[in-house]
Coordinates of C-alpha atoms and ligand atoms in Angstrom, one line a residue:
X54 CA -18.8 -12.5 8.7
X55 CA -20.4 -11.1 5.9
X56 CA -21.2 -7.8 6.9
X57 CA -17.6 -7.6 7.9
X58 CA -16.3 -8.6 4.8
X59 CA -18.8 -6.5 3.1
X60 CA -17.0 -3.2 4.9
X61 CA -13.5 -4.3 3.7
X62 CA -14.9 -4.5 0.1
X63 CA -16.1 -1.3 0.4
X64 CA -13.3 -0.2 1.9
X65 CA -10.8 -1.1 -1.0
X66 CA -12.8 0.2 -3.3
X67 CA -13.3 3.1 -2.1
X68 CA -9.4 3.7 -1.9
X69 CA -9.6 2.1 -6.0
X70 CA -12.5 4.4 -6.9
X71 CA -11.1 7.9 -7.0
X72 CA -13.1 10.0 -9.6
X73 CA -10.1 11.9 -10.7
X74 CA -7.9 8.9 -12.0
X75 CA -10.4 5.8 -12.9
X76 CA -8.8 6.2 -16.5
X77 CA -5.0 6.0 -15.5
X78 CA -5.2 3.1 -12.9
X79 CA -5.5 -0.7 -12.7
X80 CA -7.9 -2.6 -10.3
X81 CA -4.4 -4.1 -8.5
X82 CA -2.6 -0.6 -8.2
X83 CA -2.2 0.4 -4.4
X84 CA -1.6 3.9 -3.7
X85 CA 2.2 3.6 -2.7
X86 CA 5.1 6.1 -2.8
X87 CA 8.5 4.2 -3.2
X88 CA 11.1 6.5 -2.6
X89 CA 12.9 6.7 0.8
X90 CA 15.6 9.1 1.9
X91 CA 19.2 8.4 0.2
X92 CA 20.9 8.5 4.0
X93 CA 19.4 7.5 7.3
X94 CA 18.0 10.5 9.3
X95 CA 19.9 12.1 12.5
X96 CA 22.8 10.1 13.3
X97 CA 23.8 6.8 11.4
X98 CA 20.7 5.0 12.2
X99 CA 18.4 3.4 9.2
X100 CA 14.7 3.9 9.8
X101 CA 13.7 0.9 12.1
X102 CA 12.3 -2.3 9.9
X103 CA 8.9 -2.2 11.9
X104 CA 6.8 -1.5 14.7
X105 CA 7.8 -2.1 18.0
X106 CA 5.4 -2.2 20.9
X107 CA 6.6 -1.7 24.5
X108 CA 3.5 -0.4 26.1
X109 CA 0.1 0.4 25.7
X110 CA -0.5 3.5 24.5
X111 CA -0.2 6.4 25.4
X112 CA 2.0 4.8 28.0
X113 CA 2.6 5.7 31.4
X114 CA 5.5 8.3 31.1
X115 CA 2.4 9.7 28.6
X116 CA 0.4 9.2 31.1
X117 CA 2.7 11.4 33.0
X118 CA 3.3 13.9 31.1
X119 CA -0.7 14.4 30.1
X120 CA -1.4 15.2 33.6
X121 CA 1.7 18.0 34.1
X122 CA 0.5 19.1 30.6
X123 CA -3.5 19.4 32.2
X124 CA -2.1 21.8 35.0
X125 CA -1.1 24.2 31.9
X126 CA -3.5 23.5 29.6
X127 CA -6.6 21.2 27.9
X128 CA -5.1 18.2 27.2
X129 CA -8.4 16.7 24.9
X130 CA -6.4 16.1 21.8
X131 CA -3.1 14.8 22.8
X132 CA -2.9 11.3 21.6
X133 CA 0.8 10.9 23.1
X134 CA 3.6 12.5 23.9
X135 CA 6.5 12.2 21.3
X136 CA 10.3 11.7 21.3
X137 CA 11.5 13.7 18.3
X138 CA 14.7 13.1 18.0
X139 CA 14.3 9.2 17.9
X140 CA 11.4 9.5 15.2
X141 CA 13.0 8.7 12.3
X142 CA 11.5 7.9 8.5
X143 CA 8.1 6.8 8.7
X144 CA 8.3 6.3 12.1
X145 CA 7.2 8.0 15.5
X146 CA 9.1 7.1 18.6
X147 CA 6.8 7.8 21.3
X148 CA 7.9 8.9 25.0
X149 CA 7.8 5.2 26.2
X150 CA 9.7 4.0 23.4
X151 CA 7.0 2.8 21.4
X152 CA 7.8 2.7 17.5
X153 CA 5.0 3.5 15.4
X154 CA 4.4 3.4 11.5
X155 CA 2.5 7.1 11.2
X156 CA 0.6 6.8 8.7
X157 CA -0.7 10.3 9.9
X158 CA 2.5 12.0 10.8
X159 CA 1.2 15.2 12.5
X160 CA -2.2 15.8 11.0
X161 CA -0.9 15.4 7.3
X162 CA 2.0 17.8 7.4
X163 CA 5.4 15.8 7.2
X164 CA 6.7 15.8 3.6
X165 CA 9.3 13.7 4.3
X166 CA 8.9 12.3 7.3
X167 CA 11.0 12.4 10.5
X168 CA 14.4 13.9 10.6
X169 CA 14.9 13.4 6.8
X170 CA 18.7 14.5 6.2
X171 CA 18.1 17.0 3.4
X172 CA 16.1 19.0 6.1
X173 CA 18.6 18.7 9.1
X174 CA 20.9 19.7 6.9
X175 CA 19.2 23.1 5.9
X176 CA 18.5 23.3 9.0
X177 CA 21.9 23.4 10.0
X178 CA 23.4 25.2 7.2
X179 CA 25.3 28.2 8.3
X180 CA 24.1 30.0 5.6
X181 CA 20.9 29.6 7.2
X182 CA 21.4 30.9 10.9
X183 CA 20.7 34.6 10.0
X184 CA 17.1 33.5 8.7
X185 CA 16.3 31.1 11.6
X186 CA 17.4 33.6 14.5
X187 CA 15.9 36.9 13.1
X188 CA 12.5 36.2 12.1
X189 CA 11.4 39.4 10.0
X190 CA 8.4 41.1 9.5
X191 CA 8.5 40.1 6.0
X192 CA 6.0 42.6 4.9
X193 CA 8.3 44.9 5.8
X194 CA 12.1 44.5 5.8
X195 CA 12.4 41.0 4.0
X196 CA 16.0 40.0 3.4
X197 CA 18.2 40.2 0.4
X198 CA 17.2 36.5 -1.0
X199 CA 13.7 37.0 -0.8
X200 CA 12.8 36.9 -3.8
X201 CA 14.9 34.2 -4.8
X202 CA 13.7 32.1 -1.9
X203 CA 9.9 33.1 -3.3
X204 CA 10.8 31.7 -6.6
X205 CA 12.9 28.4 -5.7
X206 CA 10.5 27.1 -2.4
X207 CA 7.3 28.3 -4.4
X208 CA 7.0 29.9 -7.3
X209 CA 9.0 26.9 -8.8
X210 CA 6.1 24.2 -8.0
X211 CA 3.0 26.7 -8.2
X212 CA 0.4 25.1 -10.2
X213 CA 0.2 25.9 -13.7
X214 CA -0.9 29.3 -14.1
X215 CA 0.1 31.0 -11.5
X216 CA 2.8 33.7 -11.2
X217 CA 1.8 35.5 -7.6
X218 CA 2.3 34.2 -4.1
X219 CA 1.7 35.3 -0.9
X220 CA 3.6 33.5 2.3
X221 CA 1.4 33.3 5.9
X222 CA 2.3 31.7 9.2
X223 CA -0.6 28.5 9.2
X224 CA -3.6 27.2 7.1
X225 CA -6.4 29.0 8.7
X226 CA -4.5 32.6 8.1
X227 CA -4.2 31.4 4.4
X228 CA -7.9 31.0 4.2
X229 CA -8.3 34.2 6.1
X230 CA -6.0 36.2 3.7
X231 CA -7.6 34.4 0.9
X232 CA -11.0 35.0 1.1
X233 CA -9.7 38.4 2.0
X234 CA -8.1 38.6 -1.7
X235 CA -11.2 37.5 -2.9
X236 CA -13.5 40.4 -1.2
X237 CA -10.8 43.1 -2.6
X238 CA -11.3 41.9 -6.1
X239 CA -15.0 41.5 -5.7
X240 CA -15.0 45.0 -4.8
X241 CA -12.7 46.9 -6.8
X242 CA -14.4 45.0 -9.8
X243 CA -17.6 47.1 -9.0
X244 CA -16.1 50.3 -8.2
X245 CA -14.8 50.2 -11.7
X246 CA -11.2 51.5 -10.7
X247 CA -12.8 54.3 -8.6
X248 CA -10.7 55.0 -5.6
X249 CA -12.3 54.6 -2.2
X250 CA -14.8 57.1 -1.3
X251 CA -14.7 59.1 2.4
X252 CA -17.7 57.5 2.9
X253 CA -16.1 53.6 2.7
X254 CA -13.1 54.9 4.6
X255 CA -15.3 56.6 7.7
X256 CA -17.7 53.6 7.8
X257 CA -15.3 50.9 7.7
X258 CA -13.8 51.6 11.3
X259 CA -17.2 51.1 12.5
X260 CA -18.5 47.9 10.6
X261 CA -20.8 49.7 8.7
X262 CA -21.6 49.7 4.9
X263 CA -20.7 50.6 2.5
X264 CA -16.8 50.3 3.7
X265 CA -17.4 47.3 5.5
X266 CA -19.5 45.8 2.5
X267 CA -22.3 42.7 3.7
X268 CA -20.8 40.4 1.3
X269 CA -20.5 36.7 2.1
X270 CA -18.5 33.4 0.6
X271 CA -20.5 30.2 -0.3
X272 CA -19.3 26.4 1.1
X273 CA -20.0 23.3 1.3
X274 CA -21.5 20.9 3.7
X275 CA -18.7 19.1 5.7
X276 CA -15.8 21.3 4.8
X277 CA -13.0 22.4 6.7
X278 CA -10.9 25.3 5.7
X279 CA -9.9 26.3 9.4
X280 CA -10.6 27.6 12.6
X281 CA -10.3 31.6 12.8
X282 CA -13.6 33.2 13.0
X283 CA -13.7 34.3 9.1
X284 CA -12.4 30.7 8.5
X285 CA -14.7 29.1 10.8
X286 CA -18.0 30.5 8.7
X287 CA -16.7 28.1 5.9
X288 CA -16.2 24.7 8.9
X289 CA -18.8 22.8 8.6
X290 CA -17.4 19.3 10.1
X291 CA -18.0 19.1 13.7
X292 CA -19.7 21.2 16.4
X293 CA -17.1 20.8 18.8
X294 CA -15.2 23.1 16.5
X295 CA -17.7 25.8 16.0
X296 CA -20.0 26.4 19.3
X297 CA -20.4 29.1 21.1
X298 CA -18.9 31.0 18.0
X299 CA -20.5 33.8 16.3
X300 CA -20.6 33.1 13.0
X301 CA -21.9 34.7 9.8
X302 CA -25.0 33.9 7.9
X303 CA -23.1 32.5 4.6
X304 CA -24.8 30.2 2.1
X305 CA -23.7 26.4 2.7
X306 CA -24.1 23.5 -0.4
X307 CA -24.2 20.4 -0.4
X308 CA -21.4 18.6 -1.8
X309 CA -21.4 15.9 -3.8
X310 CA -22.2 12.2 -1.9
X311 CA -20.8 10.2 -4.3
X312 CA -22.0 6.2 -4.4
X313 CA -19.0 3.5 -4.8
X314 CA -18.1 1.3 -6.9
X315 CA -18.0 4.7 -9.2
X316 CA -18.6 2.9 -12.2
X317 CA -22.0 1.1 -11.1
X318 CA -23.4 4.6 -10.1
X319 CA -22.0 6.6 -12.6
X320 CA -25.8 7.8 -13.6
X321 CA -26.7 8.1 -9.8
X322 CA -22.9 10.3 -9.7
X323 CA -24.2 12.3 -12.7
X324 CA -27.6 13.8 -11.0
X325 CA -26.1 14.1 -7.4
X326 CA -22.9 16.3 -8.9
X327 CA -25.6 18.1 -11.3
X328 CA -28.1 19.0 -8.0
X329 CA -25.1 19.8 -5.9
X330 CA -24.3 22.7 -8.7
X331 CA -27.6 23.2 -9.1
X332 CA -28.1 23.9 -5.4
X333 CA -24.9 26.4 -5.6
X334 CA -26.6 28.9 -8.3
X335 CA -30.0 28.8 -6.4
X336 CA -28.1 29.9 -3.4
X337 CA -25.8 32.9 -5.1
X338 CA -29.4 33.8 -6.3
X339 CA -30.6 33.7 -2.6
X340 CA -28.0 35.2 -1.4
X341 CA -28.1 38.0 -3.8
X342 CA -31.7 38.6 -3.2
X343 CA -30.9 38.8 0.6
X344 CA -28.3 42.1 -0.1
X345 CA -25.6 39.6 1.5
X346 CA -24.2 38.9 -2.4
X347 CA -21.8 35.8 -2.9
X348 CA -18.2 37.3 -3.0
X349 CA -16.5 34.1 -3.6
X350 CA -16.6 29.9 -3.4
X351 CA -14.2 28.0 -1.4
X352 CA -14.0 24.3 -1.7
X353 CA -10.9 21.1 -0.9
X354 CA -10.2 19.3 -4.1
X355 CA -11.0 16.4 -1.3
X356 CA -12.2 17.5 1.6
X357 CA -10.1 16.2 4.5
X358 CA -11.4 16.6 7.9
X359 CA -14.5 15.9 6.5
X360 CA -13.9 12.6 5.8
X361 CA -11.6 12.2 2.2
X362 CA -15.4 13.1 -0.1
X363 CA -14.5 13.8 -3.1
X364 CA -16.8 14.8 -6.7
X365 CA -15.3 14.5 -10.1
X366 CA -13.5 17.2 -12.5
X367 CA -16.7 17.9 -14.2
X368 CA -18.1 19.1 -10.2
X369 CA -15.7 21.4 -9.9
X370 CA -15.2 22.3 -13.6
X371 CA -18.8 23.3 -13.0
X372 CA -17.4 25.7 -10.0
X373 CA -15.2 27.2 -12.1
X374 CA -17.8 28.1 -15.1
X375 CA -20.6 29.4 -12.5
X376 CA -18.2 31.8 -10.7
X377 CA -16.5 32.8 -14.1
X378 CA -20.1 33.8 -15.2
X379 CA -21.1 35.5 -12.0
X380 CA -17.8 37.4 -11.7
X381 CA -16.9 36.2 -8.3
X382 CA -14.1 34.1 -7.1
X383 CA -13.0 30.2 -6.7
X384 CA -10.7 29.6 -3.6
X385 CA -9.3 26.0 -3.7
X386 CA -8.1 24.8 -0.5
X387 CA -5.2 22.6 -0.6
X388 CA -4.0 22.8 3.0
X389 CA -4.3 18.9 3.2
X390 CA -4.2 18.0 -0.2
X391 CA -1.4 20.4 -1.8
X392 CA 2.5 18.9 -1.8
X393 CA 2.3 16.1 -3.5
X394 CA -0.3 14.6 -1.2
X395 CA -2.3 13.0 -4.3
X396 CA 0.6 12.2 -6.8
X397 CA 0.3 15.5 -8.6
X398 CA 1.7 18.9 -6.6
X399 CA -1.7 20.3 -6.5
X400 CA -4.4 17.7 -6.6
X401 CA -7.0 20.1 -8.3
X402 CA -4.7 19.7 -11.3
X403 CA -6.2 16.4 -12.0
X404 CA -9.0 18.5 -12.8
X405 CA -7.9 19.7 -15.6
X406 CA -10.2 22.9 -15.1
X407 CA -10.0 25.2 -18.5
X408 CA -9.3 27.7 -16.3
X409 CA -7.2 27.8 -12.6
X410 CA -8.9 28.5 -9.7
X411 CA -8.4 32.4 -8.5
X412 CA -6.4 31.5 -5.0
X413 CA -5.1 28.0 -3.9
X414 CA -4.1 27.9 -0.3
X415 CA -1.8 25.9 1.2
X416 CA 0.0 24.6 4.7
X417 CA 0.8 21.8 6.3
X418 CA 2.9 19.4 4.6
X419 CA 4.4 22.8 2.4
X420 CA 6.4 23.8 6.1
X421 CA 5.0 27.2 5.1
X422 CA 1.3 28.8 4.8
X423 CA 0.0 30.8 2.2
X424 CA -1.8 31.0 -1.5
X425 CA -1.5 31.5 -4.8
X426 CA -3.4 33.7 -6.7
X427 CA -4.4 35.2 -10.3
X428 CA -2.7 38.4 -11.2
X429 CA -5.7 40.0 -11.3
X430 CA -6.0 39.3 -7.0
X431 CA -3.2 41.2 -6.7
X432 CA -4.2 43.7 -4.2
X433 CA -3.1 47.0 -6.0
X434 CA -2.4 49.0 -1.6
X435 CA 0.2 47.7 0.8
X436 CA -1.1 46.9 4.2
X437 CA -4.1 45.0 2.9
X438 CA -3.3 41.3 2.9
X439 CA -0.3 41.7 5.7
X440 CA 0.4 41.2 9.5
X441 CA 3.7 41.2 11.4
X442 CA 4.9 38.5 10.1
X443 CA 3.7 37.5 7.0
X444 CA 5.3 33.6 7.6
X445 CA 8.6 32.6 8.0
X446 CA 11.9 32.6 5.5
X447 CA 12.7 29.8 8.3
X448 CA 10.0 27.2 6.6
X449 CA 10.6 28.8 3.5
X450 CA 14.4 27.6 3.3
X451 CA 13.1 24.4 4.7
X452 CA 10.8 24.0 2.2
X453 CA 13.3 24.6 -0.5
X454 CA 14.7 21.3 0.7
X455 CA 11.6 19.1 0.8
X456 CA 11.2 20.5 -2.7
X457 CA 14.8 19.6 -4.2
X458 CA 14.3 15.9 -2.4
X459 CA 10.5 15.7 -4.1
X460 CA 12.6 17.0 -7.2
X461 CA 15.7 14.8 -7.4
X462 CA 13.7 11.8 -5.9
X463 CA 11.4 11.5 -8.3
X464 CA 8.7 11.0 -5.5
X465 CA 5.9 12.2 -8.0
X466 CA 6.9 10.0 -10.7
X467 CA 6.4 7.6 -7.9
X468 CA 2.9 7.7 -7.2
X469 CA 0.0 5.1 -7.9
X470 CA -3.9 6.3 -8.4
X471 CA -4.5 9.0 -5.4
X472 CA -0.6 9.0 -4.4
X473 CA -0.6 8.5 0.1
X474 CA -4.0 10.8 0.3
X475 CA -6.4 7.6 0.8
X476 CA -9.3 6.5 3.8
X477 CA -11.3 4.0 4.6
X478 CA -15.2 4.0 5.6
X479 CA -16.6 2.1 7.9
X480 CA -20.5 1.6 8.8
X481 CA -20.3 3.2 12.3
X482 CA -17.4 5.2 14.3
X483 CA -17.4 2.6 17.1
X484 CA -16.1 0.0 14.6
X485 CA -13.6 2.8 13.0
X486 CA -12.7 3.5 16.4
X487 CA -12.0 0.1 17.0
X488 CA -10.1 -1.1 14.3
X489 CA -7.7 2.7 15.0
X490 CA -6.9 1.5 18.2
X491 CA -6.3 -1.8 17.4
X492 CA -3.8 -0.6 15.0
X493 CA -2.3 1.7 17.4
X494 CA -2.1 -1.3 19.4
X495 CA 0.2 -3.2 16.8
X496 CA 2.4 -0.2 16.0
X497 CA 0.2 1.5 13.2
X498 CA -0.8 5.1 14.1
X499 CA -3.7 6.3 11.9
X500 CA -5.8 9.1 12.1
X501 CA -9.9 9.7 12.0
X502 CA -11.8 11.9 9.9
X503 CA -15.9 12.2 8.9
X504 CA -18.4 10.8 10.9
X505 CA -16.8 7.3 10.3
X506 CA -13.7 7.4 8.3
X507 CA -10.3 6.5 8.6
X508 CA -7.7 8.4 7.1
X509 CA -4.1 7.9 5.9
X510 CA -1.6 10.6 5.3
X511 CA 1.7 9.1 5.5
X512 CA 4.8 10.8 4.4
X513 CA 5.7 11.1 0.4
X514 CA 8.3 8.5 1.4
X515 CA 6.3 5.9 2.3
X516 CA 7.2 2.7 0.4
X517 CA 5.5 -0.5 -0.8
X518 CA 6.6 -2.5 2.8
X519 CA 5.0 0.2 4.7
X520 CA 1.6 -0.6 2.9
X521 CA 2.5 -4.6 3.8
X522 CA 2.8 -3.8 7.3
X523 CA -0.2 -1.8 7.0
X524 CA -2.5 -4.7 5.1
X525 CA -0.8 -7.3 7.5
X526 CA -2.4 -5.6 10.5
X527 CA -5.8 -4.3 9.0
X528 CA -6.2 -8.0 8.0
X529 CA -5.7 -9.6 11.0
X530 CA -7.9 -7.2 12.9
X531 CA -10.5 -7.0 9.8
X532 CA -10.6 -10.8 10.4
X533 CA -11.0 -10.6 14.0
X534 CA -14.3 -8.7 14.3
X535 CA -15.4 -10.6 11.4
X536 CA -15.8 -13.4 14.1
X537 CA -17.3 -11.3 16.4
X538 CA -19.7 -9.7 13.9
Ligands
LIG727 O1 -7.8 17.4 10.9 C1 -7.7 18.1 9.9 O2 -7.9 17.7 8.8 C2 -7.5 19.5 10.1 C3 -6.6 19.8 11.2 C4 -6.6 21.2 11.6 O3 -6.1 22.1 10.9 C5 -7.4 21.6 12.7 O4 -8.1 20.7 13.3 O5 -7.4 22.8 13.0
LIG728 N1 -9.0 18.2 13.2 C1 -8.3 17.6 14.3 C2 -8.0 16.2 14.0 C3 -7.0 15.7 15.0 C4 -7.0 14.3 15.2 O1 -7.8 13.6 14.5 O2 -6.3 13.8 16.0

């Protein structure tokens, strides 16, 4: 019982004890979102009022479907099989018509949930069509409201600071591109304006320096800033995702392992954040010293995947003044927690950093890929941060919507402590496993993350009777393998 008990203790306060907002929060706040859409999504039906079970899951026409699905292709990951047109709010309607409250609606990347009216309507605009049946290579022949697209979807809600932005299809190719940004800058920096030499030009097409220069970009233990090869140098969360891969020799950190209740560790907090920076200048150094020289950082304001860690402003205001001195660039990943996610737009403006970060990239619950990034980034040649498509006006116009509703709803006025980006820890996986599929069981779908975390990222419209249906079932369960503890 007690150990049991114990866990759910450390479990609230976990969610209680972000280090971003201790000063702006009360012990009994829950982090809650209480805004829903003003109509009811795809036809004239209301969101349902709460679960509803009808088989185990995933259930047999699942079942079905997994193994047609296995003749095509690896079927590891799928947790079920969904029917999107009946999902509606903060619900999933699974294939056996199973209702679920998603509390992790598609990996963290529905702003508003399922069939939110605002977006079926853009997405049935006639204004619209043009954009979603000619997809354009953007780079190239973008279309006459471009730029006012650009500036409405995300130039609008960029953090503050920041003027630039460049659209890409998914989160990984905004890391890509990123880090790529960061590389160009590095190097124009220290070719003082100089144009490129024949040299850099010739040995570039062969992977040679100096025009395909040995730099590298430092990380941190447990991140996860994607899956394309450049990206995967920086994934450090599980070795499913990374063997068999080549990947290059870059310099790895530790980040911060914070101890909860914050404010009984807050010396303990202190020296771990302090080491952590510590451990990142001892490694430019390294790296320096090994010719492979530090081009850039890239850290999550929390990291996700990883398993919601997260250090304090003063960590990463410590980021921002060691790459500031050294010259070389800070990429903050907000794939997972950019959109509102932690009841600011960008949760790296709870930093308050005296300076932005140089790129900030984003996906997932923004529709659309891409980053943000200084002036200065800029690169100053076409062709250099491109591909075909360079995203999708598509996204774009539906993020317009999902930014008007954010807007008009007030949903970030809305927010309590860390907003819907919150997880739980348990001791071991087997127990977090456990209690997920317990929840699944009673109509809660939740996701994993860490070695032994579970992770909520429910829709910005989740309200306070979502997080009652939620407590309601984690209690009962909680209290169930208290017994058998
Ligand atoms: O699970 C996550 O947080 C990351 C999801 C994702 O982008 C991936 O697994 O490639
Ligand atoms: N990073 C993949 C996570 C997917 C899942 O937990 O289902």
């Amino acid at each position: 019982m007690a150990a049991a008990t114990t866990r759910r203790l450390c479990a609230t306060s976990r969610i209680l004890n972000s280090p971003f907002w201790t000063s702006r929060r009360t012990p009994d706040e829950r982090c809650l979102w209480t805004s829903v859409p003003k109509q009811s999504p795809i036809g004239s039906e209301p969101e349902p009022e709460s679960p509803r079970m009808k088989t185990e899951v995933p259930g047999p026409t699942s079942q079905h479907l997994l193994k047609e699905l296995d003749k095509i292709q690896n079927v590891g990951s799928v947790h079920f099989f969904c029917d999107y047109e009946k999902s509606k709010g903060n619900y999933v309607v699974d294939v056996d018509g199973n209702v679920m409250l998603d509390l992790f609606t598609q990996i963290s990347s529905l702003p508003l949930g399922y069939n939110h009216p605002a977006m079926i309507a853009a997405a049935t605009d006639p204004a619209n069509l043009a954009t979603f049946v000619n997809r354009p290579a953007l780079g190239v022949y973008p279309p006459a409201d471009w730029v006012a697209r650009l500036q409405g979807a995300l130039i609008d809600i960029a953090p503050p600071g920041f003027r630039h932005v460049q659209t890409m299809a998914c989160g990984a190719c905004s890391v890509e591109h990123g880090m790529k940004a960061m590389f160009i800058k590095y190097m124009s920096d220290r070719r003082g304006g100089a144009p490129f030499t024949k040299e850099e030009m010739d040995t570039s097409l062969r992977n040679q320096q100096p025009g395909a220069p040995n730099l590298s970009v430092l990380s941190f233990d447990n991140a996860f800033h994607g899956r394309t090869m450049g990206c995967l140098g920086l994934t450090h969360t599980k070795w499913i995702h990374k063997i068999d891969f080549p990947a290059p020799d870059w310099p790895i950190a530790r980040f911060p392992v914070l101890q909860y209740p914050l404010e009984d560790f807050v010396e303990e907090n202190i020296a771990e954040e302090k080491m952590c920076l510590e451990m990142v200048e001892d490694l430019i150094e390294k790296w320096g010293r090994k010719g492979m020289p530090v081009a850039g950082v890239a850290v999550e304001p929390i990291q996700g995947e990883g398993g919601d860690n997260m250090a304090s402003q003063d960590f990463f205001q410590g980021l921002r003044d060691i790459t500031n001195q050294r010259g070389i660039g800070l990429l903050m990943d907000e794939v997972q927690t950019g959109c509102g996610a932690t009841g600011t737009f960008w949760a790296h403006e709870q930093f308050n950093l005296t300076d932005t970060p140089d790129v900030v990239t984003f996906s997932k619950k923004m529709l659309t890929g891409g980053f943000f990034h200084k002036d200065s980034f800029k690169p100053k040649e076409g062709y250099r941060i491109f591909n075909t498509w360079v995203g999708d006006p598509a996204k774009v116009s539906l993020l317009e919507a999902v930014v008007k509703v954010i807007q008009t709803d007030g949903l970030l006025d809305q927010a309590r402590g860390l907003g819907t980006h919150c997880a739980i820890d348990f001791n071991e996986a087997a127990i977090r496993d456990k209690v997920m599929a317990r929840l699944r069981e009673k109509g809660v779908h939740t996701g994993g993350s860490g070695v032994s975390t579970l992770r909520f990222r429910p829709a910005l419209i989740l309200q306070t009777k979502h997080v009652d249906i939620f407590l309601d079932r984690v209690d009962s369960i909680l209290s169930k393998l208290d017994k058998t503890a």
